[in-house]
Amino acid sequence: MRELSSRPPANWRSRPFVYRLEGSRCVVCGHFHPYKRLVCRRCGSKRLDQDKLPSTGRLVNYTVVTQAQQGFENNTPHIVGWVEMDDGTQLIGHITDCEPEELKPGTVLEPVVRRIRVDGEAKLIVYGVKFKPVV
C-alpha cells in the first residue's frame, strides 16, 4: 500500500508565489526564491526569510505570441514580457490591459491577478499573476 505524503499538493504549495509573488529571500546573498526553501540555491545558506517581491517593475523586452501552445488557443494574440522587478529579480510573464504599440523597454509594470486559462473538461478556471502598465 502506498504511503500518503504529509506535504500538500504542489499547486497548494505554490499559491503564495502564484497569487501574491511571495517567496524566500536569502539573508546572506539577497537571492529571491519563488517558493519556500530551506537552503539558498545560490550560496547554500540556511538563513532565509519570507519576503514579497516589489509592487512594480520595468519591462526589459517583450514579444507578441500569435500561435499559442495547447490549452491557450483562445488567448491569441497575447504579449509575453521579460520584467525586472525593482529589487532586481527578473520574471517572464503575460502582459495585459494594453496593446503592443503602447509598450517599450522601461515601461513601468505592476503585477495583477488575472485568469490564465480554463483547464480541462471540468472548466476549472486557473488564475495567476500577469503584468499591466502603471498609468
Coordinates of C-alpha atoms in Angstrom, one line a residue:
M1 CA 0.0 0.0 0.0
R2 CA 1.3 3.5 -0.9
E3 CA 2.1 5.8 2.0
L4 CA 0.3 9.2 1.9
S5 CA 2.5 12.2 1.9
S6 CA 2.1 14.8 4.6
R7 CA 3.1 17.6 2.2
P8 CA 0.2 19.5 0.5
P9 CA 0.0 19.2 -3.3
A10 CA 2.3 21.3 -5.4
N11 CA -0.5 23.7 -6.6
W12 CA -1.3 24.5 -2.9
R13 CA 2.4 25.0 -2.0
S14 CA 2.9 27.4 -5.0
R15 CA -0.1 29.6 -4.1
P16 CA 1.8 32.3 -2.2
F17 CA 4.0 33.0 -5.2
V18 CA 1.4 32.5 -7.9
Y19 CA -1.1 34.9 -6.3
R20 CA 1.0 37.2 -4.2
L21 CA 4.6 36.9 -5.5
E22 CA 5.7 35.8 -2.1
G23 CA 8.7 33.5 -1.6
S24 CA 12.0 33.2 0.3
R25 CA 14.9 35.7 0.2
C26 CA 18.4 34.7 1.4
V27 CA 19.7 36.9 4.2
V28 CA 23.3 36.3 3.1
C29 CA 23.3 36.9 -0.7
G30 CA 19.8 38.5 -1.2
H31 CA 18.7 36.0 -3.9
F32 CA 14.9 35.6 -4.2
H33 CA 13.4 32.1 -4.4
P34 CA 9.8 31.9 -5.7
Y35 CA 8.8 29.1 -3.3
K36 CA 9.6 28.5 0.3
R37 CA 13.1 26.9 0.6
L38 CA 15.2 25.6 3.4
V39 CA 18.6 26.3 1.6
C40 CA 19.6 29.1 -0.8
R41 CA 20.3 27.8 -4.3
R42 CA 22.9 30.5 -4.9
C43 CA 25.1 30.4 -1.8
G44 CA 23.9 27.4 0.3
S45 CA 22.9 29.5 3.3
K46 CA 20.1 28.3 5.6
R47 CA 19.2 31.8 6.6
L48 CA 16.1 32.6 4.5
D49 CA 13.3 34.9 5.3
Q50 CA 9.8 35.0 3.9
D51 CA 9.6 38.0 1.5
K52 CA 7.4 39.5 -1.2
L53 CA 8.6 40.9 -4.5
P54 CA 8.2 44.7 -5.0
S55 CA 4.9 46.0 -6.4
T56 CA 6.4 47.4 -9.6
G57 CA 9.0 46.5 -12.2
R58 CA 10.2 47.6 -15.6
L59 CA 9.8 46.0 -18.9
V60 CA 13.1 44.8 -20.3
N61 CA 11.7 43.3 -23.6
Y62 CA 8.6 41.6 -24.9
T63 CA 7.1 39.6 -27.8
V64 CA 3.7 39.1 -29.2
V65 CA 2.6 35.4 -29.4
T66 CA 0.3 34.7 -32.3
Q67 CA 0.5 30.9 -32.3
A68 CA -0.4 29.7 -28.9
Q69 CA 0.5 26.4 -27.3
Q70 CA -2.1 23.8 -26.5
G71 CA -4.6 25.0 -23.9
F72 CA -4.1 28.7 -24.7
E73 CA -5.7 28.8 -28.2
N74 CA -8.3 31.3 -27.1
N75 CA -5.7 33.7 -25.8
T76 CA -4.0 34.7 -29.0
P77 CA -2.5 37.0 -29.7
H78 CA -1.0 37.8 -26.3
I79 CA 2.0 39.6 -25.0
V80 CA 4.8 37.9 -23.1
G81 CA 7.4 40.1 -21.4
W82 CA 10.6 40.0 -19.5
V83 CA 10.1 42.1 -16.4
E84 CA 12.8 43.2 -13.9
M85 CA 11.3 44.0 -10.6
D86 CA 12.5 47.0 -8.6
D87 CA 14.7 44.7 -6.4
G88 CA 16.5 43.2 -9.5
T89 CA 14.5 39.9 -9.6
Q90 CA 13.7 39.0 -13.2
L91 CA 10.4 37.3 -14.3
I92 CA 8.8 36.3 -17.5
G93 CA 5.0 36.7 -17.7
H94 CA 2.0 37.7 -19.7
I95 CA 1.3 41.4 -20.1
T96 CA -2.3 42.5 -20.1
D97 CA -4.6 45.6 -20.3
C98 CA -2.6 47.2 -23.2
E99 CA -1.7 46.9 -26.8
P100 CA 1.8 46.1 -28.0
E101 CA 2.2 49.6 -29.5
E102 CA 1.8 51.1 -26.0
L103 CA 4.9 49.1 -24.7
K104 CA 8.6 49.9 -24.9
P105 CA 11.6 48.8 -22.8
G106 CA 11.5 50.7 -19.5
T107 CA 7.7 50.8 -19.2
V108 CA 6.7 50.5 -15.5
L109 CA 4.5 47.5 -14.8
E110 CA 2.7 46.1 -11.8
P111 CA 1.6 42.6 -11.0
V112 CA -2.1 41.8 -11.1
V113 CA -4.1 38.6 -10.6
R114 CA -5.9 37.6 -13.8
R115 CA -7.4 34.5 -15.4
I116 CA -4.7 32.5 -17.1
R117 CA -6.8 29.8 -18.7
V118 CA -9.8 27.4 -18.4
D119 CA -8.5 23.9 -17.6
G120 CA -9.9 20.6 -18.9
E121 CA -13.4 19.3 -19.2
A122 CA -14.4 20.5 -15.7
K123 CA -13.8 24.1 -16.9
L124 CA -11.7 24.9 -13.8
I125 CA -10.5 28.5 -14.1
V126 CA -6.8 28.9 -13.4
Y127 CA -5.7 32.3 -12.0
G128 CA -2.2 33.7 -11.8
V129 CA -0.1 36.8 -12.0
K130 CA 0.1 38.9 -15.1
F131 CA 1.6 42.4 -15.5
K132 CA -0.1 45.6 -16.6
P133 CA 1.3 49.0 -17.3
V134 CA 1.1 51.5 -14.4
V135 CA -1.0 54.5 -15.5

